[in-house]
Tab-separated table of C-alpha atoms in Angstrom:
chain	number	residue	atom	x	y	z
A	1	MET	CA	230.671	172.772	17.451
A	2	PHE	CA	230.531	175.088	14.460
A	3	VAL	CA	232.955	174.090	11.747
A	4	ARG	CA	233.684	176.356	8.832
A	5	GLY	CA	234.481	175.001	5.419
A	6	THR	CA	234.769	171.341	4.624
A	7	GLN	CA	234.678	169.018	7.585
A	8	ARG	CA	235.582	165.436	6.974
A	9	PRO	CA	234.566	162.673	9.359
A	10	ARG	CA	237.453	161.234	11.367
A	11	GLY	CA	237.325	158.214	9.095
A	12	ARG	CA	238.634	160.373	6.215
A	13	ARG	CA	241.184	163.060	5.826
A	14	PRO	CA	242.165	165.344	2.987
A	15	VAL	CA	244.700	164.305	0.452
A	16	ILE	CA	247.569	166.269	-0.485
A	17	VAL	CA	250.741	165.882	-2.340
A	18	ALA	CA	252.849	168.327	-4.288
A	19	ALA	CA	250.467	170.340	-6.436
A	20	SER	CA	250.375	169.001	-9.980
A	21	VAL	CA	250.323	171.589	-12.674
A	22	ALA	CA	248.796	169.695	-15.568
A	23	ALA	CA	247.517	171.963	-18.291
A	24	LEU	CA	244.081	171.239	-19.721
A	25	CYS	CA	242.916	173.153	-22.782
A	26	ILE	CA	239.247	172.647	-23.574
A	27	GLY	CA	237.978	174.089	-26.829
A	28	LEU	CA	234.426	175.381	-26.350
A	29	SER	CA	232.284	176.177	-29.357
A	30	GLY	CA	228.644	176.066	-30.358
A	31	CYS	CA	225.660	175.860	-28.064
A	32	THR	CA	225.553	172.122	-27.537
A	33	GLY	CA	229.192	171.247	-26.929
A	34	SER	CA	230.822	169.326	-29.746
A	35	ALA	CA	233.605	166.932	-28.782
A	36	GLU	CA	236.653	168.753	-30.112
A	37	PRO	CA	240.093	167.442	-29.139
A	38	GLU	CA	241.544	168.309	-25.717
A	39	ARG	CA	245.158	169.273	-25.173
A	40	THR	CA	246.385	167.934	-21.827
A	41	ASN	CA	249.889	168.116	-20.383
A	42	ALA	CA	250.387	165.500	-17.692
A	43	ALA	CA	252.433	166.610	-14.706
A	44	GLY	CA	255.699	164.759	-14.195
A	45	PRO	CA	256.980	163.341	-10.881
A	46	SER	CA	258.127	166.786	-9.796
A	47	GLY	CA	254.604	168.182	-10.193
A	48	GLN	CA	255.720	170.493	-13.055
A	49	SER	CA	253.884	170.567	-16.376
A	50	ALA	CA	255.618	169.112	-19.392
A	51	PRO	CA	256.395	171.911	-21.900
A	52	ARG	CA	253.846	172.354	-24.636
A	53	SER	CA	254.726	172.617	-28.300
A	54	PRO	CA	253.834	175.865	-30.107
A	55	ALA	CA	250.956	174.070	-31.775
A	56	GLU	CA	249.456	173.320	-28.347
A	57	SER	CA	249.741	176.817	-26.898
A	58	ALA	CA	246.518	178.048	-28.505
A	59	ASP	CA	243.527	176.568	-30.267
A	60	THR	CA	243.867	177.626	-33.886
A	61	THR	CA	241.777	174.858	-35.402
A	62	GLN	CA	238.580	175.097	-33.327
A	63	PRO	CA	236.358	178.154	-33.133
A	64	GLY	CA	235.043	179.475	-29.798
A	65	VAL	CA	236.377	179.835	-26.280
A	66	VAL	CA	239.463	177.938	-25.162
A	67	ILE	CA	239.668	177.039	-21.450
A	68	GLU	CA	242.980	176.143	-19.856
A	69	SER	CA	243.226	174.508	-16.426
A	70	ASN	CA	246.006	173.505	-14.061
A	71	VAL	CA	244.268	170.104	-13.709
A	72	GLY	CA	243.945	167.875	-16.747
A	73	ALA	CA	240.676	166.329	-17.846
A	74	ASN	CA	240.247	162.876	-16.290
A	75	ALA	CA	243.467	163.367	-14.294
A	76	HIS	CA	243.989	160.892	-11.441
A	77	ASP	CA	245.670	161.238	-8.044
A	78	VAL	CA	245.422	165.034	-8.085
A	79	ALA	CA	246.900	166.466	-4.883
A	80	VAL	CA	244.422	167.937	-2.429
A	81	ASP	CA	246.523	171.056	-1.936
A	82	THR	CA	245.891	171.896	-5.592
A	83	ARG	CA	244.096	175.198	-6.058
A	84	LEU	CA	241.983	174.551	-9.157
A	85	SER	CA	242.110	177.380	-11.688
A	86	LEU	CA	240.692	178.022	-15.159
A	87	ARG	CA	241.633	180.593	-17.823
A	88	ALA	CA	239.639	181.540	-20.914
A	89	THR	CA	240.904	182.870	-24.240
A	90	GLU	CA	238.825	183.929	-27.201
A	91	GLY	CA	235.939	184.668	-24.838
A	92	SER	CA	235.005	184.778	-21.163
A	93	ILE	CA	233.817	182.534	-18.346
A	94	GLU	CA	230.219	183.114	-17.322
A	95	LYS	CA	229.723	180.394	-14.710
A	96	VAL	CA	231.678	177.537	-13.100
A	97	THR	CA	230.223	174.812	-10.894
A	98	VAL	CA	232.584	172.291	-9.300
A	99	VAL	CA	231.349	169.400	-7.149
A	100	GLY	CA	233.353	166.602	-5.571
A	101	ALA	CA	231.757	163.239	-4.833
A	102	GLY	CA	233.423	160.845	-2.407
A	103	GLU	CA	231.881	159.674	0.833
A	104	ARG	CA	229.619	162.689	0.452
A	105	THR	CA	228.997	165.440	-2.081
A	106	VAL	CA	231.074	168.571	-1.504
A	107	PRO	CA	230.877	171.760	-3.599
A	108	LEU	CA	234.132	173.584	-4.345
A	109	PRO	CA	233.632	177.352	-4.099
A	110	GLY	CA	235.421	179.749	-6.432
A	111	ARG	CA	235.438	183.201	-7.989
A	112	ILE	CA	235.469	184.637	-11.479
A	113	ALA	CA	238.079	187.371	-11.735
A	114	ASP	CA	237.343	190.837	-13.079
A	115	GLY	CA	237.184	190.681	-16.847
A	116	GLY	CA	235.790	187.158	-16.813
A	117	ASP	CA	238.834	185.447	-18.264
A	118	ARG	CA	239.848	183.586	-15.087
A	119	TRP	CA	238.227	181.476	-12.375
A	120	HIS	CA	239.985	180.135	-9.305
A	121	ALA	CA	238.878	177.942	-6.420
A	122	THR	CA	238.749	179.532	-2.975
A	123	ASP	CA	239.249	176.228	-1.160
A	124	LEU	CA	241.414	173.143	-1.541
A	125	LEU	CA	240.247	169.704	-2.600
A	126	GLU	CA	238.945	166.654	-0.767
A	127	PRO	CA	240.824	163.336	-0.903
A	128	GLY	CA	239.577	160.275	-2.739
A	129	SER	CA	236.919	162.213	-4.631
A	130	THR	CA	235.746	162.552	-8.209
A	131	TYR	CA	235.218	166.179	-9.187
A	132	THR	CA	232.996	167.355	-12.017
A	133	VAL	CA	233.649	170.771	-13.511
A	134	ASP	CA	230.760	172.420	-15.370
A	135	ILE	CA	231.790	175.482	-17.339
A	136	VAL	CA	229.597	178.013	-19.127
A	137	ALA	CA	231.635	180.241	-21.456
A	138	VAL	CA	230.658	183.016	-23.861
A	139	THR	CA	232.382	184.004	-27.084
A	140	ALA	CA	232.870	187.614	-28.133
A	141	ASP	CA	229.733	187.443	-30.315
A	142	GLY	CA	227.643	186.199	-27.373
A	143	THR	CA	227.517	182.482	-28.205
A	144	ARG	CA	227.126	180.511	-24.976
A	145	THR	CA	228.835	177.117	-24.703
A	146	GLU	CA	228.668	174.505	-21.963
A	147	ARG	CA	231.235	171.833	-21.166
A	148	ARG	CA	231.729	169.237	-18.420
A	149	ARG	CA	235.050	167.740	-17.358
A	150	ALA	CA	236.095	165.484	-14.481
A	151	PHE	CA	239.203	164.620	-12.474
A	152	HIS	CA	240.028	162.444	-9.471
A	153	THR	CA	241.912	163.308	-6.285
A	154	ALA	CA	244.356	161.038	-4.513
A	155	LYS	CA	243.470	159.191	-1.347
A	156	LEU	CA	245.169	160.123	1.905
A	157	PRO	CA	245.358	157.812	4.945
A	158	LEU	CA	244.566	159.089	8.431
A	159	ASP	CA	248.175	158.989	9.564
A	160	ARG	CA	249.001	161.633	6.957
A	161	GLN	CA	246.359	164.078	8.168
A	162	THR	CA	246.364	166.106	11.344
A	163	TYR	CA	243.210	167.088	13.202
A	164	PRO	CA	243.138	170.348	15.229
A	165	SER	CA	241.376	170.196	18.606
A	166	ILE	CA	240.638	173.660	19.988
A	167	ALA	CA	240.168	174.963	23.524
A	168	PRO	CA	238.034	176.652	24.722
A	169	LEU	CA	234.901	175.026	23.376
A	170	ASP	CA	232.613	176.758	20.921
A	171	GLY	CA	230.171	178.979	22.824
A	172	GLU	CA	232.026	178.686	26.139
A	173	THR	CA	232.393	181.618	28.539
A	174	VAL	CA	235.868	181.688	30.057
A	175	GLY	CA	238.089	183.765	32.311
A	176	VAL	CA	240.375	186.656	31.407
A	177	GLY	CA	243.474	184.436	31.427
A	178	MET	CA	242.220	181.834	28.975
A	179	PRO	CA	244.732	180.995	26.234
A	180	VAL	CA	243.634	179.596	22.911
A	181	GLU	CA	245.032	176.070	22.710
A	182	ILE	CA	245.221	174.044	19.496
A	183	THR	CA	246.330	170.432	19.804
A	184	PHE	CA	247.198	168.317	16.743
A	185	ASP	CA	246.787	164.542	16.748
A	186	VAL	CA	249.607	164.099	14.196
A	187	PRO	CA	252.795	166.172	14.703
A	188	VAL	CA	253.349	169.342	12.698
A	189	SER	CA	256.841	169.890	11.312
A	190	ASP	CA	256.136	172.938	9.152
A	191	ARG	CA	254.932	175.154	11.974
A	192	ALA	CA	255.168	178.330	9.920
A	193	ALA	CA	252.872	176.996	7.174
A	194	VAL	CA	250.293	175.988	9.765
A	195	GLU	CA	250.545	179.197	11.792
A	196	ARG	CA	249.878	181.290	8.668
A	197	HIS	CA	246.431	179.677	8.560
A	198	LEU	CA	245.555	180.375	12.204
A	199	GLU	CA	243.692	183.554	13.110
A	200	VAL	CA	242.211	185.053	16.267
A	201	THR	CA	239.805	187.979	16.031
A	202	ALA	CA	238.110	189.804	18.878
A	203	SER	CA	235.282	192.289	19.293
A	204	GLU	CA	237.806	194.453	21.135
A	205	PRO	CA	240.993	194.403	19.027
A	206	VAL	CA	243.953	192.903	20.864
A	207	THR	CA	247.649	192.443	20.246
A	208	GLY	CA	248.548	188.792	20.668
A	209	ALA	CA	250.906	186.038	19.555
A	210	TRP	CA	251.106	182.311	18.908
A	211	HIS	CA	253.511	180.233	20.991
A	212	TRP	CA	254.541	176.677	20.072
A	213	TYR	CA	255.069	174.400	23.061
A	214	SER	CA	255.689	171.323	20.881
A	215	ASP	CA	255.014	169.908	17.419
A	216	THR	CA	251.505	169.010	18.583
A	217	LYS	CA	250.551	172.049	20.662
A	218	VAL	CA	250.356	175.779	19.976
A	219	HIS	CA	248.809	178.498	22.162
A	220	PHE	CA	247.672	182.072	21.593
A	221	ARG	CA	247.471	184.744	24.286
A	222	PRO	CA	246.918	188.484	24.143
A	223	LYS	CA	249.592	190.863	25.358
A	224	ARG	CA	247.473	191.558	28.430
A	225	HIS	CA	244.560	189.698	29.975
A	226	TRP	CA	241.365	189.657	27.930
A	227	GLU	CA	238.855	192.397	28.664
A	228	PRO	CA	235.623	191.069	30.221
A	229	GLY	CA	232.814	190.980	27.680
A	230	THR	CA	235.107	190.415	24.700
A	231	GLU	CA	233.845	188.065	21.987
A	232	VAL	CA	236.625	185.988	20.416
A	233	THR	CA	236.683	183.899	17.241
A	234	VAL	CA	239.384	181.378	16.364
A	235	SER	CA	239.802	180.253	12.753
A	236	ALA	CA	242.031	177.332	11.814
A	237	ASP	CA	241.830	177.193	8.005
A	238	LEU	CA	243.889	174.024	7.701
A	239	ASN	CA	241.982	171.870	5.222
A	240	GLY	CA	244.592	170.585	2.777
A	241	VAL	CA	247.406	172.756	4.170
A	242	SER	CA	250.794	171.070	4.188
A	243	ALA	CA	252.078	170.573	7.741
A	244	GLY	CA	255.400	169.131	6.522
A	245	ASN	CA	256.761	165.610	6.106
A	246	GLY	CA	253.786	164.575	3.976
A	247	ILE	CA	251.232	165.540	6.640
A	248	TYR	CA	248.264	167.764	5.813
A	249	GLY	CA	245.522	169.554	7.689
A	250	GLN	CA	242.348	167.496	7.911
A	251	LEU	CA	239.749	170.259	7.954
A	252	ASP	CA	238.914	173.907	8.529
A	253	ARG	CA	237.542	174.793	11.944
A	254	GLU	CA	236.105	177.907	13.532
A	255	ILE	CA	234.957	178.393	17.127
A	256	SER	CA	233.843	181.403	19.141
A	257	PHE	CA	233.887	182.067	22.872
A	258	ASP	CA	233.182	184.889	25.321
A	259	ILE	CA	235.231	186.422	28.107
A	260	GLY	CA	233.327	186.554	31.391
A	261	THR	CA	233.866	188.461	34.634
A	262	SER	CA	237.431	188.877	35.807
A	263	VAL	CA	238.157	186.512	38.730
A	264	VAL	CA	241.746	186.518	40.020
A	265	SER	CA	242.806	184.490	43.073
A	266	LYS	CA	246.035	185.432	44.859
A	267	ILE	CA	247.506	182.795	47.176
A	268	TYR	CA	250.096	183.772	49.797
A	269	ILE	CA	251.868	180.622	50.928
A	270	LYS	CA	253.641	182.054	53.956
A	271	ARG	CA	250.518	183.843	55.163
A	272	HIS	CA	248.266	180.821	54.523
A	273	LYS	CA	245.543	182.854	52.832
A	274	MET	CA	243.964	183.483	49.464
A	275	ASP	CA	242.444	186.776	48.324
A	276	VAL	CA	239.841	186.450	45.577
A	277	PHE	CA	239.189	189.492	43.401
A	278	VAL	CA	235.989	189.604	41.366
A	279	GLY	CA	235.688	192.404	38.828
A	280	GLY	CA	238.833	193.952	40.279
A	281	GLU	CA	237.432	194.172	43.828
A	282	LEU	CA	238.398	191.998	46.799
A	283	ALA	CA	235.420	189.686	47.228
A	284	ARG	CA	236.643	187.147	49.798
A	285	THR	CA	239.696	186.234	51.861
A	286	ILE	CA	239.978	182.488	52.398
A	287	PRO	CA	242.205	180.649	54.917
A	288	VAL	CA	244.142	177.945	53.071
A	289	THR	CA	246.768	175.293	53.478
A	290	THR	CA	249.318	174.636	50.717
A	291	GLY	CA	252.091	172.111	50.095
A	292	LYS	CA	254.268	170.969	52.942
A	293	LYS	CA	258.054	170.503	52.794
A	294	GLY	CA	258.980	168.237	49.916
A	295	PHE	CA	255.598	168.815	48.289
A	296	GLU	CA	255.662	172.604	47.991
A	297	THR	CA	252.960	174.261	45.908
A	298	ARG	CA	254.513	175.682	42.757
A	299	GLY	CA	254.793	179.452	42.551
A	300	GLY	CA	253.782	181.508	39.539
A	301	THR	CA	250.713	182.362	37.518
A	302	LYS	CA	248.375	179.465	36.822
A	303	VAL	CA	245.072	179.215	35.014
A	304	ILE	CA	242.051	177.130	35.985
A	305	MET	CA	241.874	174.310	33.433
A	306	GLU	CA	239.099	172.058	34.741
A	307	LYS	CA	236.192	172.166	37.188
A	308	HIS	CA	235.013	169.035	39.014
A	309	ARG	CA	232.149	168.956	41.496
A	310	THR	CA	233.933	165.936	42.976
A	311	LYS	CA	237.236	164.363	41.994
A	312	ARG	CA	239.062	161.201	43.027
A	313	MET	CA	242.636	162.079	43.961
A	314	ASP	CA	245.075	159.199	43.765
A	315	ALA	CA	248.711	159.919	44.695
A	316	ALA	CA	249.814	157.284	42.185
A	317	THR	CA	249.050	159.798	39.420
A	318	THR	CA	251.755	162.078	40.880
A	319	GLY	CA	254.335	159.308	41.141
A	320	ILE	CA	253.776	158.253	44.763
A	321	SER	CA	253.552	154.467	45.050
A	322	PRO	CA	250.908	152.777	47.241
A	323	ASP	CA	253.605	151.493	49.631
A	324	ASP	CA	254.918	155.014	50.307
A	325	PRO	CA	253.864	156.535	53.658
A	326	GLU	CA	252.819	159.665	51.728
A	327	TYR	CA	250.441	157.739	49.512
A	328	TYR	CA	246.768	158.737	49.506
A	329	ASN	CA	243.677	157.824	47.504
A	330	ILE	CA	240.673	159.997	48.338
A	331	ALA	CA	237.352	159.604	46.582
A	332	ASP	CA	234.977	162.500	45.981
A	333	VAL	CA	237.239	165.433	46.852
A	334	PRO	CA	234.771	168.353	46.642
A	335	TYR	CA	234.846	171.455	44.441
A	336	ALA	CA	238.121	170.692	42.685
A	337	LEU	CA	239.686	173.239	40.314
A	338	ARG	CA	242.703	171.925	38.361
A	339	VAL	CA	245.578	174.346	37.734
A	340	THR	CA	248.454	172.053	36.614
A	341	TYR	CA	248.835	168.886	34.593
A	342	SER	CA	250.964	167.475	37.414
A	343	GLY	CA	247.969	167.378	39.740
A	344	GLU	CA	247.645	170.638	41.657
A	345	PHE	CA	244.074	171.632	42.470
A	346	LEU	CA	242.244	174.167	44.575
A	347	HIS	CA	239.638	172.171	46.490
A	348	GLY	CA	237.651	171.597	49.639
A	349	ALA	CA	239.706	169.798	52.311
A	350	PRO	CA	237.601	169.068	55.409
A	351	TRP	CA	240.410	166.882	56.833
A	352	SER	CA	242.783	169.855	57.192
A	353	VAL	CA	240.468	172.568	58.531
A	354	ASP	CA	242.553	172.969	61.709
A	355	SER	CA	245.639	173.807	59.612
A	356	GLN	CA	243.957	176.150	57.155
A	357	GLY	CA	245.157	179.695	57.742
A	358	ASP	CA	247.894	178.406	60.039
A	359	ALA	CA	250.150	175.756	58.423
A	360	ASN	CA	250.962	174.121	55.106
A	361	VAL	CA	250.212	170.391	55.276
A	362	SER	CA	249.062	169.322	51.794
A	363	HIS	CA	250.856	167.442	49.031
A	364	GLY	CA	250.843	170.538	46.806
A	365	CYS	CA	247.165	171.338	46.432
A	366	VAL	CA	245.510	174.401	47.957
A	367	GLY	CA	242.982	173.198	50.528
A	368	MET	CA	240.176	175.160	52.144
A	369	SER	CA	236.902	174.608	53.968
A	370	ILE	CA	233.909	173.121	52.175
A	371	ALA	CA	232.023	176.414	52.461
A	372	ASP	CA	234.889	178.447	50.985
A	373	ALA	CA	235.538	175.873	48.261
A	374	ARG	CA	231.852	175.902	47.294
A	375	TRP	CA	231.883	179.700	47.053
A	376	LEU	CA	235.057	179.709	44.941
A	377	PHE	CA	233.728	176.954	42.684
A	378	ARG	CA	230.547	178.905	42.003
A	379	HIS	CA	232.449	182.076	41.153
A	380	SER	CA	235.181	180.442	39.059
A	381	THR	CA	235.383	179.271	35.474
A	382	ARG	CA	237.983	177.877	33.130
A	383	GLY	CA	240.488	180.547	32.237
A	384	ASP	CA	240.468	182.328	35.610
A	385	ILE	CA	243.863	183.447	36.899
A	386	VAL	CA	245.440	181.921	40.036
A	387	GLN	CA	248.643	183.558	41.277
A	388	VAL	CA	250.842	181.871	43.888
A	389	PHE	CA	253.342	183.944	45.893
A	390	GLY	CA	256.047	182.939	48.338
A	391	SER	CA	257.141	179.580	46.909
A	392	ASP	CA	260.710	178.582	46.106
A	393	ARG	CA	259.382	175.936	43.739
A	394	LYS	CA	258.708	177.419	40.308
A	395	LEU	CA	255.982	176.363	37.913
A	396	GLU	CA	257.465	174.496	34.962
A	397	PRO	CA	256.686	175.842	31.457
A	398	GLY	CA	253.871	173.809	29.940
A	399	ASN	CA	252.769	172.285	33.249
A	400	GLY	CA	249.266	173.574	32.690
A	401	TRP	CA	248.368	176.794	30.924
A	402	THR	CA	251.529	178.612	31.940
A	403	ASP	CA	251.314	181.313	29.258
A	404	TRP	CA	251.386	184.229	31.718
A	405	ASN	CA	254.710	183.385	33.366
A	406	VAL	CA	256.863	185.102	30.731
A	407	SER	CA	256.821	188.578	29.241
A	408	PHE	CA	254.948	189.078	26.011
A	409	ALA	CA	258.242	189.798	24.224
A	410	GLU	CA	259.590	186.405	25.305
A	411	TYR	CA	256.291	184.664	24.625
A	412	LYS	CA	256.068	185.688	20.987
A	413	GLN	CA	259.623	184.489	20.294
A	414	ALA	CA	258.155	180.965	20.224
A	415	SER	CA	256.001	181.900	17.222
A	416	ALA	CA	257.089	180.145	14.044
A	417	LEU	CA	256.727	183.492	12.267
A	418	SER	CA	258.742	185.629	14.682
């Protein structure tokens, strides 16, 4: 899976704390780098710099370029959400190289601003690392000076970092109803801060919104179904981002996926049939059986979440005990397509062929012949739409990828930025 930016192994996570604003003034003069005094203001407990005396505000005793930084030389326990910055007076910055060494060596990218008097990092820091800062500065008369400084970032335990898992997978081709799903392994309390660092871009521009289902799960869907052939990229630039309550993003991630052919299945419970539309055209009508009384198939718009060539179906996973007359445990159910977390599938059901197209006898799944199930399986993919009509039992929000059961106006109200 392609990961943009710094990716830490699961054994490490980025550190963060309130950004310290220690001021480091480094006098640079000569070509070889004499060891003139440094002026460093240590950040207090609040993360604010101690005020400097007038004598410290500028270097009046040493010739050459003076470099100020928001991180002091040899500072310890620097927060990982610190955005390192440098400012030059009495000259300009020609080059800055910053490298962090912890479990592995990680460069810190940055930019020199127009005019050459400022440099700022374009990424946050890694936890538990020692950073070296190599600066090349030039005085007004063209004298080049080199200096090296170092600082150390704080460590951050795993339970204070949150890792973002993303669906679909990188490089996957999915259906027109596929939502983007990001799941966090440690809860997010500052949803707005996290959402500001999430981005979805598409080859065909779309209007879309993020929707938080919980502190560990957020989805994105477009206003309307994706257009077939669209290329989509998801960026979660969360490395070092505060997620609230002392939790921080573990890494930056980026994945891309493609939208395949439109496949929409429409199930009519009272008519015991399913119409499958491929590319907008009716491709097959399939006799089916759905949930019987007490086990009615949920109505609403569902999305195919998983594909299994065979699947063991154990009623215990739906809350039916082995001593219940309704209990079942069937191995190798063929061509199973999951559409809810609660256990509804579309699948081959050779045991109910006589009822298919005539009566509803299942425990909530949509059963069909082996031949029809094989055909549907071959034409379906994750993200395909499945619509169920004629049921008095409604699909619960979050019981699967239920993003299409509310209007877009209602959907985007669950954005932390709405």
